[in-house]
Amino acid sequence: MKDHTKKILIIHGPNLNLLGKREPHIYGSMTLEDINKQLCERAEILGVSIEVIQTNHEGVMIDTIHNAEGQYDCIIINAAAFTHYSIAVRDALAGITVPAIEVHLSNIHKREEFRHKSVIASVVIGQISGFGAHSYILALEGAAKLIKQEA
Ligand code: DQA
């Protein structure tokens, strides 16, 4: 039987389009385009296919999560500020069967207290936080391993 290529959806949340210019002492100097390029290269090596979306809008993020059902094998999500308060994003992730991995460039637990709480943490497989742009690569490796185990 032909093995279909596993598909991973990467969702970048609000303000991540500003990476490179935005608080580089916290988020580093790589742009979102640089990060996406690295992800594409690593996906190729891992033998998985990726699609990437960035949105500044909570509703678009929720629709994107809903539409992932049946289309993707795993989601990697940096919900950015929505992480800390969007019960709607949390419920969207809880409402689909696609497993998700939570990613943050910075270590949210070392920062302001309002960032310590992730409302999505309880509905994802795991959280990777604090490795800068490499957090995404670690998540991609985790996702590839996860979906190969499920195959
Ligand atoms: C972030 C951390 C969030 O607290 C913040 O609102 C972001 C980015 C990170 O990747 O470190 O926008 O998710």
Coordinates of N, CA, C and O and ligand atoms in Angstrom, one line a residue:
M1 N 0.8 -1.2 0.0 CA 0.0 0.0 0.0 C 0.9 1.3 0.0 O 1.9 1.3 0.7
K2 N 0.5 2.2 -0.8 CA 1.3 3.5 -0.9 C 1.1 4.3 0.4 O 0.0 4.6 0.8
D3 N 2.2 4.7 1.0 CA 2.2 5.5 2.2 C 2.0 7.0 1.8 O 2.8 7.5 1.0
H4 N 0.9 7.6 2.2 CA 0.8 9.1 1.8 C 1.7 9.9 2.7 O 2.0 9.6 3.8
T5 N 2.2 11.0 2.1 CA 3.1 11.9 2.9 C 2.3 12.5 4.0 O 1.2 13.0 3.8
K6 N 2.9 12.4 5.2 CA 2.3 13.0 6.4 C 2.3 14.5 6.3 O 3.3 15.1 5.9
K7 N 1.2 15.1 6.7 CA 1.1 16.6 6.5 C 1.0 17.3 7.9 O 0.2 16.9 8.7
I8 N 1.8 18.3 8.0 CA 1.8 19.1 9.3 C 1.4 20.5 9.0 O 2.0 21.1 8.0
L9 N 0.5 21.0 9.8 CA 0.1 22.5 9.6 C 0.8 23.3 10.7 O 0.8 22.9 11.9
I10 N 1.5 24.3 10.3 CA 2.2 25.2 11.3 C 1.4 26.5 11.3 O 1.2 27.2 10.3
I11 N 1.0 26.9 12.5 CA 0.2 28.1 12.7 C 1.0 29.1 13.5 O 1.3 28.8 14.7
H12 N 1.3 30.3 12.9 CA 1.9 31.4 13.7 C 0.9 32.4 14.0 O 0.1 32.9 13.1
G13 N 0.8 32.8 15.3 CA -0.2 33.7 15.7 C 0.2 35.2 15.6 O 1.1 35.5 14.9
P14 N -0.5 36.0 16.4 CA -0.4 37.5 16.2 C 1.0 38.0 16.5 O 1.6 37.6 17.4
N15 N 1.3 39.0 15.7 CA 2.6 39.8 15.8 C 3.8 39.0 15.4 O 4.9 39.6 15.3
L16 N 3.7 37.7 15.1 CA 4.8 36.9 14.6 C 5.3 37.3 13.2 O 6.4 37.0 12.8
N17 N 4.4 38.0 12.5 CA 4.8 38.6 11.2 C 5.9 39.7 11.4 O 6.6 40.0 10.4
L18 N 6.0 40.2 12.6 CA 7.0 41.2 12.9 C 8.4 40.7 13.3 O 9.3 41.5 13.6
L19 N 8.5 39.4 13.4 CA 9.8 38.8 13.8 C 11.0 39.3 13.0 O 10.9 39.5 11.8
G20 N 12.1 39.6 13.7 CA 13.2 40.2 13.1 C 13.4 41.6 13.5 O 14.4 42.1 13.9
K21 N 12.2 42.3 13.6 CA 12.2 43.7 14.0 C 11.6 43.8 15.4 O 11.9 44.7 16.1
R22 N 10.8 42.8 15.8 CA 10.0 42.9 17.0 C 10.9 42.4 18.2 O 11.2 41.3 18.3
E23 N 11.1 43.3 19.2 CA 11.9 43.0 20.4 C 12.9 41.9 20.1 O 12.8 40.8 20.7
P24 N 13.9 42.2 19.3 CA 14.9 41.1 18.9 C 15.7 40.6 20.1 O 16.1 39.4 20.0
H25 N 15.8 41.3 21.2 CA 16.5 40.8 22.4 C 15.7 39.7 23.0 O 16.2 38.9 23.8
I26 N 14.4 39.6 22.7 CA 13.5 38.5 23.2 C 13.3 37.4 22.2 O 13.5 36.2 22.4
Y27 N 13.0 37.9 20.9 CA 12.6 36.9 19.9 C 13.6 36.6 18.9 O 13.4 35.8 18.0
G28 N 14.8 37.3 19.0 CA 15.9 37.0 18.0 C 15.8 37.8 16.8 O 14.8 38.6 16.6
S29 N 16.7 37.6 15.9 CA 16.8 38.5 14.7 C 16.3 37.8 13.4 O 16.2 38.4 12.4
M30 N 15.9 36.5 13.5 CA 15.4 35.9 12.3 C 14.0 36.4 12.0 O 13.2 36.6 12.9
T31 N 13.7 36.5 10.7 CA 12.4 36.9 10.3 C 11.5 35.6 10.2 O 12.0 34.5 10.3
L32 N 10.2 35.8 10.1 CA 9.3 34.6 10.0 C 9.6 33.9 8.7 O 9.6 32.6 8.7
E33 N 10.0 34.6 7.7 CA 10.4 34.0 6.4 C 11.6 33.1 6.6 O 11.6 32.0 6.1
D34 N 12.6 33.6 7.4 CA 13.8 32.7 7.7 C 13.4 31.5 8.4 O 13.8 30.4 8.1
I35 N 12.5 31.6 9.4 CA 12.0 30.5 10.2 C 11.3 29.5 9.3 O 11.6 28.3 9.3
N36 N 10.4 30.0 8.4 CA 9.7 29.1 7.5 C 10.6 28.4 6.6 O 10.3 27.2 6.2
K37 N 11.6 29.0 6.1 CA 12.6 28.4 5.2 C 13.3 27.3 5.9 O 13.4 26.2 5.3
Q38 N 13.7 27.5 7.1 CA 14.4 26.4 7.9 C 13.4 25.3 8.1 O 13.8 24.1 8.0
L39 N 12.2 25.6 8.3 CA 11.2 24.5 8.6 C 11.0 23.7 7.3 O 10.9 22.4 7.4
C40 N 10.9 24.3 6.2 CA 10.8 23.6 4.9 C 11.9 22.7 4.6 O 11.8 21.5 4.2
E41 N 13.1 23.2 4.9 CA 14.3 22.4 4.7 C 14.3 21.2 5.6 O 14.6 20.0 5.2
R42 N 14.0 21.4 6.9 CA 14.0 20.3 7.8 C 12.8 19.3 7.5 O 13.0 18.1 7.6
A43 N 11.7 19.8 7.0 CA 10.6 18.9 6.7 C 11.0 18.0 5.5 O 10.7 16.8 5.6
E44 N 11.7 18.5 4.6 CA 12.2 17.7 3.5 C 13.1 16.6 4.0 O 12.9 15.4 3.6
I45 N 14.0 16.9 4.9 CA 14.9 15.9 5.5 C 14.1 14.8 6.2 O 14.3 13.6 6.2
L46 N 13.0 15.3 7.0 CA 12.2 14.4 7.8 C 11.2 13.6 6.9 O 10.5 12.7 7.4
G47 N 11.0 14.0 5.7 CA 10.1 13.3 4.8 C 8.6 13.6 5.1 O 7.8 12.7 5.0
V48 N 8.4 14.8 5.6 CA 7.0 15.2 5.9 C 6.7 16.5 5.1 O 7.6 17.2 4.7
S49 N 5.4 16.7 4.9 CA 5.1 17.9 4.1 C 4.5 18.9 5.1 O 3.8 18.6 6.0
I50 N 4.8 20.2 4.9 CA 4.3 21.2 5.8 C 3.5 22.3 5.1 O 3.8 22.6 3.9
E51 N 2.6 22.9 5.8 CA 1.9 24.1 5.3 C 2.0 25.1 6.4 O 1.9 24.7 7.6
V52 N 2.2 26.4 6.1 CA 2.4 27.4 7.1 C 1.4 28.5 6.9 O 1.1 29.0 5.8
I53 N 0.9 29.0 8.0 CA 0.0 30.2 8.0 C 0.3 31.1 9.2 O 0.7 30.6 10.2
Q54 N 0.2 32.4 8.9 CA 0.4 33.4 10.0 C -0.9 34.2 10.0 O -1.4 34.6 9.0
T55 N -1.5 34.4 11.2 CA -2.6 35.3 11.3 C -2.6 36.1 12.6 O -2.1 35.7 13.6
N56 N -3.1 37.3 12.4 CA -3.2 38.2 13.6 C -4.6 38.2 14.2 O -4.9 39.0 15.1
H57 N -5.5 37.3 13.6 CA -6.9 37.3 14.0 C -7.3 36.0 14.6 O -7.1 34.9 14.1
E58 N -7.9 36.2 15.8 CA -8.3 35.0 16.6 C -9.3 34.1 15.8 O -9.2 32.9 15.8
G59 N -10.3 34.7 15.1 CA -11.3 34.0 14.4 C -10.6 33.2 13.2 O -11.0 32.0 13.0
V60 N -9.7 33.8 12.6 CA -9.0 33.1 11.5 C -8.2 31.9 12.0 O -8.2 30.8 11.5
M61 N -7.6 32.1 13.2 CA -6.9 31.0 13.8 C -7.9 29.8 14.2 O -7.6 28.7 13.9
I62 N -9.0 30.2 14.7 CA -10.0 29.2 15.1 C -10.5 28.4 13.8 O -10.6 27.2 13.8
D63 N -10.8 29.2 12.7 CA -11.3 28.5 11.5 C -10.2 27.6 10.9 O -10.5 26.5 10.4
T64 N -9.0 28.1 11.0 CA -7.8 27.3 10.5 C -7.7 26.0 11.3 O -7.5 24.9 10.7
I65 N -7.9 26.1 12.6 CA -7.8 24.8 13.4 C -9.0 23.9 13.0 O -8.8 22.7 12.8
H66 N -10.2 24.4 12.9 CA -11.3 23.6 12.5 C -11.1 22.9 11.2 O -11.4 21.7 11.1
N67 N -10.6 23.7 10.2 CA -10.4 23.1 8.9 C -9.3 22.1 8.8 O -9.1 21.5 7.8
A68 N -8.5 22.1 9.8 CA -7.3 21.1 9.8 C -7.8 19.7 10.0 O -7.1 18.7 9.6
E69 N -9.0 19.5 10.6 CA -9.6 18.2 10.8 C -9.7 17.4 9.5 O -10.2 17.9 8.5
G70 N -9.1 16.2 9.5 CA -9.1 15.4 8.3 C -8.1 15.8 7.2 O -8.0 15.1 6.2
Q71 N -7.5 16.9 7.4 CA -6.6 17.4 6.4 C -5.1 17.3 6.8 O -4.2 17.2 5.9
Y72 N -4.8 17.3 8.1 CA -3.5 17.2 8.6 C -3.3 16.2 9.6 O -4.3 15.8 10.3
D73 N -2.1 15.7 9.8 CA -1.8 14.7 10.8 C -1.3 15.3 12.1 O -1.3 14.6 13.1
C74 N -0.9 16.5 12.1 CA -0.4 17.2 13.3 C -0.4 18.7 13.1 O -0.3 19.2 11.9
I75 N -0.6 19.4 14.1 CA -0.6 20.9 14.1 C 0.6 21.4 15.0 O 0.7 20.8 16.1
I76 N 1.4 22.3 14.5 CA 2.3 23.0 15.4 C 1.8 24.4 15.5 O 1.6 25.1 14.5
I77 N 1.6 24.9 16.7 CA 1.0 26.2 16.9 C 1.8 27.1 17.9 O 2.1 26.7 19.0
N78 N 2.1 28.3 17.4 CA 2.6 29.3 18.3 C 1.4 30.3 18.3 O 1.2 31.1 17.4
A79 N 0.6 30.2 19.3 CA -0.6 31.0 19.4 C -0.3 32.4 19.9 O -1.2 33.2 20.1
A80 N 1.0 32.6 20.2 CA 1.5 34.0 20.7 C 0.6 34.4 21.8 O 0.3 33.7 22.7
A81 N 0.2 35.7 21.8 CA -0.5 36.2 23.0 C -1.9 35.5 23.2 O -2.3 35.4 24.4
F82 N -2.5 34.9 22.2 CA -3.7 34.1 22.4 C -3.5 33.0 23.4 O -4.4 32.5 24.0
T83 N -2.3 32.5 23.4 CA -1.9 31.4 24.4 C -2.4 31.7 25.8 O -2.8 30.7 26.5
H84 N -2.3 32.9 26.2 CA -2.5 33.3 27.6 C -4.0 33.5 28.0 O -4.3 33.6 29.1
Y85 N -4.8 33.7 26.9 CA -6.2 34.0 27.3 C -7.3 33.5 26.4 O -8.5 33.6 26.8
S86 N -7.0 32.9 25.3 CA -8.0 32.6 24.3 C -8.6 31.2 24.6 O -8.1 30.2 24.1
I87 N -9.7 31.2 25.4 CA -10.4 29.9 25.6 C -11.0 29.4 24.3 O -11.1 28.2 24.1
A88 N -11.3 30.3 23.4 CA -11.8 29.9 22.1 C -10.8 29.1 21.3 O -11.1 28.1 20.6
V89 N -9.5 29.6 21.3 CA -8.5 28.8 20.6 C -8.3 27.5 21.3 O -8.2 26.4 20.7
R90 N -8.3 27.5 22.6 CA -8.2 26.2 23.4 C -9.3 25.3 23.0 O -9.1 24.1 22.8
D91 N -10.5 25.8 23.0 CA -11.7 24.9 22.7 C -11.6 24.4 21.2 O -12.0 23.3 21.0
A92 N -11.1 25.2 20.3 CA -11.0 24.8 18.9 C -10.0 23.6 18.9 O -10.2 22.6 18.2
L93 N -8.9 23.7 19.6 CA -7.9 22.6 19.6 C -8.5 21.4 20.2 O -8.2 20.2 19.8
A94 N -9.3 21.6 21.3 CA -9.9 20.4 22.0 C -11.0 19.8 21.1 O -11.3 18.6 21.3
G95 N -11.5 20.6 20.2 CA -12.7 20.1 19.4 C -12.3 19.3 18.2 O -13.2 18.8 17.5
I96 N -11.0 19.2 17.9 CA -10.6 18.4 16.7 C -9.8 17.2 17.2 O -9.3 17.2 18.4
T97 N -9.6 16.2 16.3 CA -8.8 15.0 16.7 C -7.3 15.1 16.3 O -6.6 14.3 16.7
V98 N -7.0 16.2 15.6 CA -5.6 16.3 15.1 C -4.7 16.7 16.3 O -5.1 17.7 17.0
P99 N -3.7 16.0 16.6 CA -2.8 16.3 17.8 C -2.1 17.6 17.5 O -1.7 17.9 16.3
A100 N -1.8 18.4 18.5 CA -1.1 19.7 18.4 C 0.1 19.8 19.3 O 0.0 19.2 20.4
I101 N 1.1 20.5 18.9 CA 2.2 20.8 19.7 C 2.3 22.3 19.8 O 2.2 23.1 18.8
E102 N 2.5 22.8 21.1 CA 2.6 24.2 21.4 C 4.0 24.7 21.3 O 4.9 24.0 21.9
V103 N 4.2 25.8 20.7 CA 5.6 26.3 20.5 C 5.7 27.8 21.0 O 4.8 28.5 20.7
H104 N 6.8 28.1 21.6 CA 7.1 29.5 21.9 C 8.6 29.7 21.6 O 9.4 28.9 22.0
L105 N 8.9 30.9 21.1 CA 10.3 31.2 20.9 C 11.0 31.5 22.2 O 12.1 31.0 22.5
S106 N 10.3 32.3 23.0 CA 10.9 32.6 24.4 C 10.4 31.6 25.4 O 9.4 30.9 25.2
N107 N 11.0 31.6 26.5 CA 10.6 30.7 27.6 C 9.5 31.5 28.4 O 9.8 32.4 29.2
I108 N 8.3 31.2 28.1 CA 7.2 32.0 28.7 C 7.1 31.9 30.2 O 6.6 32.8 30.9
H109 N 7.7 30.9 30.8 CA 7.7 30.7 32.3 C 8.8 31.6 33.0 O 8.7 31.7 34.2
K110 N 9.7 32.1 32.2 CA 10.7 33.0 32.7 C 10.4 34.5 32.6 O 11.1 35.3 33.0
R111 N 9.2 34.7 32.0 CA 8.9 36.1 31.6 C 7.8 36.7 32.6 O 7.7 36.2 33.7
E112 N 7.1 37.7 32.2 CA 6.1 38.3 33.0 C 5.1 37.3 33.5 O 4.8 36.3 32.7
E113 N 4.5 37.5 34.7 CA 3.6 36.5 35.2 C 2.4 36.2 34.3 O 2.0 35.0 34.3
F114 N 1.9 37.2 33.6 CA 0.7 36.9 32.8 C 1.1 35.9 31.6 O 0.2 35.4 31.0
R115 N 2.4 35.7 31.3 CA 2.7 34.8 30.3 C 2.9 33.4 30.8 O 3.1 32.4 30.1
H116 N 2.9 33.2 32.1 CA 3.2 31.9 32.7 C 2.1 30.9 32.4 O 2.3 29.7 32.3
K117 N 0.9 31.5 32.3 CA -0.3 30.6 32.1 C -0.5 30.4 30.6 O -0.6 31.3 29.8
S118 N -0.6 29.1 30.2 CA -1.0 28.8 28.8 C -2.4 28.1 28.9 O -2.4 27.0 29.5
V119 N -3.4 28.7 28.4 CA -4.7 28.0 28.4 C -4.8 26.9 27.4 O -5.8 26.1 27.5
I120 N -3.8 26.8 26.5 CA -3.9 25.7 25.5 C -3.0 24.5 26.0 O -3.2 23.4 25.4
A121 N -2.2 24.7 27.0 CA -1.3 23.6 27.4 C -2.0 22.3 27.7 O -1.4 21.2 27.4
S122 N -3.2 22.4 28.3 CA -3.9 21.1 28.7 C -4.5 20.4 27.5 O -5.0 19.3 27.7
V123 N -4.5 21.0 26.3 CA -5.1 20.3 25.2 C -4.1 20.0 24.1 O -4.5 19.6 23.0
V124 N -2.9 20.1 24.3 CA -1.8 19.8 23.3 C -1.0 18.6 23.8 O -1.1 18.2 25.0
I125 N -0.2 18.0 22.9 CA 0.6 16.9 23.3 C 1.7 17.4 24.2 O 2.0 16.7 25.2
G126 N 2.3 18.5 23.9 CA 3.4 19.1 24.7 C 3.7 20.5 24.3 O 3.3 21.0 23.3
Q127 N 4.6 21.1 25.1 CA 5.0 22.5 24.9 C 6.5 22.6 24.7 O 7.2 22.0 25.5
I128 N 6.9 23.3 23.7 CA 8.4 23.6 23.5 C 8.5 25.1 23.6 O 7.9 25.9 22.8
S129 N 9.3 25.6 24.6 CA 9.4 27.0 24.9 C 10.8 27.4 25.3 O 11.4 26.8 26.1
G130 N 11.3 28.4 24.6 CA 12.6 29.0 25.1 C 13.8 28.7 24.2 O 14.9 29.1 24.6
F131 N 13.7 28.0 23.1 CA 14.8 27.7 22.2 C 14.9 28.7 21.0 O 15.6 28.3 20.1
G132 N 14.2 29.8 21.1 CA 14.3 30.7 20.0 C 13.7 30.0 18.7 O 12.8 29.2 18.9
A133 N 14.2 30.4 17.6 CA 13.6 29.8 16.3 C 13.8 28.3 16.3 O 13.0 27.6 15.7
H134 N 14.7 27.8 17.1 CA 14.9 26.3 17.1 C 13.8 25.6 17.8 O 13.6 24.4 17.6
S135 N 12.9 26.3 18.6 CA 11.7 25.7 19.2 C 10.9 25.0 18.1 O 10.3 24.0 18.3
Y136 N 10.8 25.7 16.9 CA 10.0 25.2 15.8 C 10.5 23.9 15.2 O 9.8 23.0 14.9
I137 N 11.9 23.9 15.1 CA 12.5 22.7 14.6 C 12.3 21.5 15.5 O 12.0 20.4 15.1
L138 N 12.5 21.8 16.8 CA 12.3 20.7 17.8 C 10.8 20.2 17.7 O 10.6 19.0 17.8
A139 N 9.9 21.1 17.6 CA 8.5 20.7 17.4 C 8.2 19.9 16.2 O 7.5 18.9 16.2
L140 N 8.9 20.3 15.1 CA 8.7 19.6 13.8 C 9.3 18.2 14.0 O 8.7 17.2 13.5
E141 N 10.4 18.0 14.7 CA 11.0 16.7 14.9 C 10.0 15.9 15.8 O 9.8 14.7 15.5
G142 N 9.5 16.5 16.8 CA 8.5 15.8 17.6 C 7.3 15.4 16.9 O 6.8 14.3 17.0
A143 N 6.8 16.3 16.0 CA 5.6 16.0 15.2 C 5.8 14.8 14.3 O 5.0 13.9 14.1
A144 N 7.0 14.9 13.6 CA 7.3 13.8 12.6 C 7.4 12.4 13.4 O 6.9 11.4 12.9
K145 N 8.0 12.4 14.5 CA 8.1 11.2 15.3 C 6.7 10.7 15.7 O 6.4 9.5 15.6
L146 N 5.9 11.6 16.2 CA 4.6 11.3 16.6 C 3.7 10.7 15.5 O 3.1 9.6 15.7
I147 N 3.7 11.3 14.4 CA 2.8 10.8 13.3 C 3.4 9.5 12.7 O 2.6 8.8 12.2
K148 N 4.7 9.3 12.8 CA 5.2 8.1 12.2 C 4.9 6.9 13.2 O 4.6 5.8 12.7
Q149 N 4.8 7.2 14.5 CA 4.4 6.2 15.4 C 3.0 5.8 15.2 O 2.6 4.6 15.4
E150 N 2.1 6.8 14.8 CA 0.7 6.5 14.7 C 0.4 5.8 13.3 O -0.6 5.2 13.2
A151 N 1.4 5.8 12.4 CA 1.1 5.2 11.1 C 1.0 3.7 11.1 O 1.5 3.1 12.0
Ligands
DQA1 C1 5.4 34.0 22.2 C2 5.3 34.3 23.7 C3 4.0 35.1 24.0 O1 3.9 35.4 25.3 C4 4.0 36.4 23.1 O2 2.7 37.0 23.3 C5 4.3 36.2 21.7 C6 5.3 35.2 21.3 C7 6.8 33.3 21.9 O3 6.9 32.7 20.8 O4 7.7 33.4 22.7 O5 3.8 36.9 20.9 O6 4.4 33.0 21.9

